[in-house]
Short mmCIF file of C-alpha atoms in Angstrom, two decimals:
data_model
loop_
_atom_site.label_atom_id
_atom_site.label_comp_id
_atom_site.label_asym_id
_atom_site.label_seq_id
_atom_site.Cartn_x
_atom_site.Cartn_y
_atom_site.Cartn_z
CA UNK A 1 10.52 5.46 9.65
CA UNK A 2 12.93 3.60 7.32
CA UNK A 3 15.94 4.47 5.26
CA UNK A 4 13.84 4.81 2.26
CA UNK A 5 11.10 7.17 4.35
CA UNK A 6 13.69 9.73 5.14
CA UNK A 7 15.39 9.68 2.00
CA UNK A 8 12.29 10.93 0.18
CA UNK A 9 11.62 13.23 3.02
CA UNK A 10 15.43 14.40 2.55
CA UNK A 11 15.11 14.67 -1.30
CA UNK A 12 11.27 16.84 -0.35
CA UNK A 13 12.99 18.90 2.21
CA UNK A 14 16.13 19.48 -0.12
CA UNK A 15 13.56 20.39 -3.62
CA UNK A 16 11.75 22.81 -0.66
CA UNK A 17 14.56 25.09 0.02
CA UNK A 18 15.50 24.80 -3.67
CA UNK A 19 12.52 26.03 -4.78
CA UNK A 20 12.84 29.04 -2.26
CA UNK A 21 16.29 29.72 -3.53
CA UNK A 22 15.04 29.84 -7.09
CA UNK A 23 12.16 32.15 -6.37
CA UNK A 24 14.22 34.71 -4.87
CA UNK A 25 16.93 34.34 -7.32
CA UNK A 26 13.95 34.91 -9.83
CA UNK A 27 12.81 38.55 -7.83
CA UNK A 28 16.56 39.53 -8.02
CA UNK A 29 16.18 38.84 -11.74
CA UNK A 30 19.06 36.28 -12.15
CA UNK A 31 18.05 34.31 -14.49
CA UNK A 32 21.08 32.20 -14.79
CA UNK A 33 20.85 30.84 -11.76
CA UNK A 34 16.90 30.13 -12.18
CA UNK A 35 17.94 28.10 -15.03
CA UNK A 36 20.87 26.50 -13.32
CA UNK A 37 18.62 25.88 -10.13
CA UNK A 38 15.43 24.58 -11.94
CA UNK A 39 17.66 22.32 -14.19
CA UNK A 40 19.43 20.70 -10.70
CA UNK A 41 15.62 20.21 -9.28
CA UNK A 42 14.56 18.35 -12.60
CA UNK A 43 17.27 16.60 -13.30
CA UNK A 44 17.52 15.09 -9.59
CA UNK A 45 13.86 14.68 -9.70
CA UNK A 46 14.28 12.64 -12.95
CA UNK A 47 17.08 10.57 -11.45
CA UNK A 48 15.40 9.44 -7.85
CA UNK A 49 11.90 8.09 -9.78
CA UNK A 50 14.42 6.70 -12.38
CA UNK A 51 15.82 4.74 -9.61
CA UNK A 52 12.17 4.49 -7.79
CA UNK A 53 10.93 2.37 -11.09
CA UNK A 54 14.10 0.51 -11.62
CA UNK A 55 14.46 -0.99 -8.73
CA UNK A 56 10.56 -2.00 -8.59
CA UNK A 57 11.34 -3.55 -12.08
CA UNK A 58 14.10 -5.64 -10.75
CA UNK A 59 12.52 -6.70 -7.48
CA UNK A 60 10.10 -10.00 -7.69
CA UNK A 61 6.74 -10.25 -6.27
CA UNK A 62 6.25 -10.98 -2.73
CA UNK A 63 3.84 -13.88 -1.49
CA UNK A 64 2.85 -14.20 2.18
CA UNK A 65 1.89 -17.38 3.71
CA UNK A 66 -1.22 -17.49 6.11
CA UNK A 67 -0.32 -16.15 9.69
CA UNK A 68 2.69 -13.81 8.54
CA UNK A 69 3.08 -10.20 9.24
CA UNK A 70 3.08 -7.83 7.28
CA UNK A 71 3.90 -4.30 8.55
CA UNK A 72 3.65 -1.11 7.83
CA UNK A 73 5.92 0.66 10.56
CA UNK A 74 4.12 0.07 13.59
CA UNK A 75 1.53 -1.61 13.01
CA UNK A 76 1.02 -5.17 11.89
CA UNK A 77 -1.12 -7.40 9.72
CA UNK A 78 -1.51 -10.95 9.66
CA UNK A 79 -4.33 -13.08 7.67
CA UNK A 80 -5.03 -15.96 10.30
CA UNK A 81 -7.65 -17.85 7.80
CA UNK A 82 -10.27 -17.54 5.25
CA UNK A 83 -14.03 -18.93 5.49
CA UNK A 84 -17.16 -18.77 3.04
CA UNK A 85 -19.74 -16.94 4.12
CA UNK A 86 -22.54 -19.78 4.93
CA UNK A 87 -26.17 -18.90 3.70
CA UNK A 88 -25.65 -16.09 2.69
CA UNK A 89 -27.17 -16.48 -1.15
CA UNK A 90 -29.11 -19.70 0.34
CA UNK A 91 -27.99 -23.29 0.09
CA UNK A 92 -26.44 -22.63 -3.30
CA UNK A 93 -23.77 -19.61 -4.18
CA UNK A 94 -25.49 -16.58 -5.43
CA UNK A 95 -27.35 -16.68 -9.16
CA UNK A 96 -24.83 -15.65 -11.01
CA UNK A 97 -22.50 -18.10 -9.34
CA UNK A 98 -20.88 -15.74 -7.06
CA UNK A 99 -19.61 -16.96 -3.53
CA UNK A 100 -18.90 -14.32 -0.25
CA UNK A 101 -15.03 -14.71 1.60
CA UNK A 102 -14.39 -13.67 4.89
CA UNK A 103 -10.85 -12.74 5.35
CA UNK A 104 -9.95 -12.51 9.06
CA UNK A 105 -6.57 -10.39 9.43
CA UNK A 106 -5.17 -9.75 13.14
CA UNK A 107 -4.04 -6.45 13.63
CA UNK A 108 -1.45 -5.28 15.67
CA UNK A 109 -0.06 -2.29 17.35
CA UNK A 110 3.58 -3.15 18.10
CA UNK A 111 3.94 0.28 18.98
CA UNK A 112 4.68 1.55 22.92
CA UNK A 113 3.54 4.37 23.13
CA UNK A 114 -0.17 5.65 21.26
CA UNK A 115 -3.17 4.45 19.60
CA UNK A 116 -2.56 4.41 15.89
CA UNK A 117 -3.75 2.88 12.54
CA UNK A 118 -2.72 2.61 9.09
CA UNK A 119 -5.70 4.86 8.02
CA UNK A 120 -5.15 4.64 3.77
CA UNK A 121 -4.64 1.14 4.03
CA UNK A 122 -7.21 -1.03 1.79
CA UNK A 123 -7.25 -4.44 1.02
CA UNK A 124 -8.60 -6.43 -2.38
CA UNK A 125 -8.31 -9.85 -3.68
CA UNK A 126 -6.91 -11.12 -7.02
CA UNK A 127 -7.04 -14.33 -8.73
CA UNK A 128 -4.95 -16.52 -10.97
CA UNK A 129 -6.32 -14.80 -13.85
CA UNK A 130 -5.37 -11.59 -12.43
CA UNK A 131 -9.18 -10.89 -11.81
CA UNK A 132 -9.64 -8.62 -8.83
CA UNK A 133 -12.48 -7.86 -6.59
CA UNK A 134 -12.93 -5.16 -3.99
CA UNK A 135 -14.39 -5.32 -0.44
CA UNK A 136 -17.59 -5.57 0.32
CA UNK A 137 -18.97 -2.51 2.41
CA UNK A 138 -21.45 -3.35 5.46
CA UNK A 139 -20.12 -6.88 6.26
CA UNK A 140 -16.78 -6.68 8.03
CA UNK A 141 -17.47 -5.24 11.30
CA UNK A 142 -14.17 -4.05 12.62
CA UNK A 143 -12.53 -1.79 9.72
CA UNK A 144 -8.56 -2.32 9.23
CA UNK A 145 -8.07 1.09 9.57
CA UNK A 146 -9.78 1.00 12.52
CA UNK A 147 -7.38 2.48 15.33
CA UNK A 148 -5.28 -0.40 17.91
CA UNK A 149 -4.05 0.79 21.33
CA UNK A 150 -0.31 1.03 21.71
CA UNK A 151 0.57 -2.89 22.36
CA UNK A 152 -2.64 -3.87 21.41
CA UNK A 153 -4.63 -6.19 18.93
CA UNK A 154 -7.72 -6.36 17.20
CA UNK A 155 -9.02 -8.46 14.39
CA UNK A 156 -10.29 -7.16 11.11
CA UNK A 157 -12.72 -9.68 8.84
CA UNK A 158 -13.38 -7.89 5.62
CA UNK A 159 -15.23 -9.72 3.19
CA UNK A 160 -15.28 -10.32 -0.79
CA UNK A 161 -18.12 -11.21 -3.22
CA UNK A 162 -15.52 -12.90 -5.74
CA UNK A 163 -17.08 -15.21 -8.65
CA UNK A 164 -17.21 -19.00 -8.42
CA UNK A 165 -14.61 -20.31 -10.36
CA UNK A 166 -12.33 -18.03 -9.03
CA UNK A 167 -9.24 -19.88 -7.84
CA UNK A 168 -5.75 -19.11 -6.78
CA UNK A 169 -6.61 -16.45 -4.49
CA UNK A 170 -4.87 -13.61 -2.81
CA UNK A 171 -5.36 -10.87 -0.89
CA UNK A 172 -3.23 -7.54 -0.98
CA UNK A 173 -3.00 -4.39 1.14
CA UNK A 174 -2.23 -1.27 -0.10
CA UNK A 175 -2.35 2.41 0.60
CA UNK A 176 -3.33 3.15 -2.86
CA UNK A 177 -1.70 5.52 -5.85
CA UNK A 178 -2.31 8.85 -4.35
CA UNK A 179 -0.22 8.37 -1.53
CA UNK A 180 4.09 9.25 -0.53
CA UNK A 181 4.46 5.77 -0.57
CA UNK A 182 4.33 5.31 -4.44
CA UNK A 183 7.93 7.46 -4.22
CA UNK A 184 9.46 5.36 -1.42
CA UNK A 185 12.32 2.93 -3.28
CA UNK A 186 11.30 -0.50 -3.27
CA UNK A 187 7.98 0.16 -1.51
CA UNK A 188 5.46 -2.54 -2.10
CA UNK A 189 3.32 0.67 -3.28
CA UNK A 190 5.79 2.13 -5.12
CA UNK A 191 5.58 2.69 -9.37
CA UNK A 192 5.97 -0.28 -11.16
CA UNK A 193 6.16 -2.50 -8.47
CA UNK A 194 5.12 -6.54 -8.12
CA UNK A 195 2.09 -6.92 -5.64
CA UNK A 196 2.81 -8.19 -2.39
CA UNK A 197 0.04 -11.14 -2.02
CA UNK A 198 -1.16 -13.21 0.79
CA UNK A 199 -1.83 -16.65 -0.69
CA UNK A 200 -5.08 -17.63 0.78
CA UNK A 201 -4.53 -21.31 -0.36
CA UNK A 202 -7.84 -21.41 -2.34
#
């Protein structure tokens, strides 16, 4: 867990016992210091996702070449290449000129000591144009939330039904908007902030 990580668990764990104090100082009937303690709460609130958005504001976008890792505590992720899925939609791409991608990602457990995964992590891809398409479900065999023994490696080949004059494309990973991560200063996930993009060179 990171600097970051444990400040927002600090800052959870702090608002937790702040929240107690303020509901018994609310049964005693002292309503000064429920105002006093509910205007410390907000106000520190207010301040930390200040900071949270600022410094996603400030911070550029992050590209990724092919074969780098990206990691997410433990465990690892690394895009090792990109193919077109042949025949799929016949000699030709598909009717309305759509083409299949198969992304393969090695995952990695750099972990000692249990079998883990990153299990809200999702990936999509996004073009030049800022165009963005979702995986396809049924095609990529092992899942990238799919659990890695402690040292261990597996690799992941989601794929992606993306149109075809779609160029400049990247993929991205992320855990999504409903997640602590989106509170975690300069998180890749976090409000506001640039996408972190593998450039798939294509």
């Amino acid at each position: 867990m990171s600097f970051r990580e444990l400040l927002l668990l600090a800052l959870v764990g702090w608002t937790a016992l702040g929240v107690l104090g303020v509901g018994i100082s609310l049964v005693r009937g002292e309503r000064e210091r429920v105002r006093r303690g509910l205007g410390w709460l907000a106000g520190t609130w207010v301040i930390y996702v200040a900071v949270v958005i600022g410094v996603s504001v400030v911070q550029p976008g992050r590209v990724v070449a092919l074969g780098q890792e990206q990691c997410f505590d433990e465990m690892c992720f690394a895009v090792m290449k990109v193919d077109e899925v042949p025949g799929f939609f016949g000699p030709n791409h598909g009717p309305d000129g759509s083409r299949l991608l198969r992304v393969v990602v090695r995952v990695t457990n750099k972990g000692r000591a249990k079998t883990q995964s990153e299990a809200l992590l999702r990936a999509y891809l996004v073009d030049a144009e800022g165009r963005r398409w979702e995986e396809v479900s049924g095609l990529s065999g092992n899942r990238l939330t799919t659990r890695v023994v402690a040292g261990g490696t597996m690799m992941s080949e989601p794929v992606f039904k993306v149109a075809g004059n779609a160029s400049g494309l990247g993929l991205v990973l992320t855990h999504g908007r409903w997640q602590p991560g989106v509170l975690v200063i300069g998180d890749s996930d976090s409000w506001w902030h640039k996408r972190t993009v593998v450039d798939l060179r294509r």
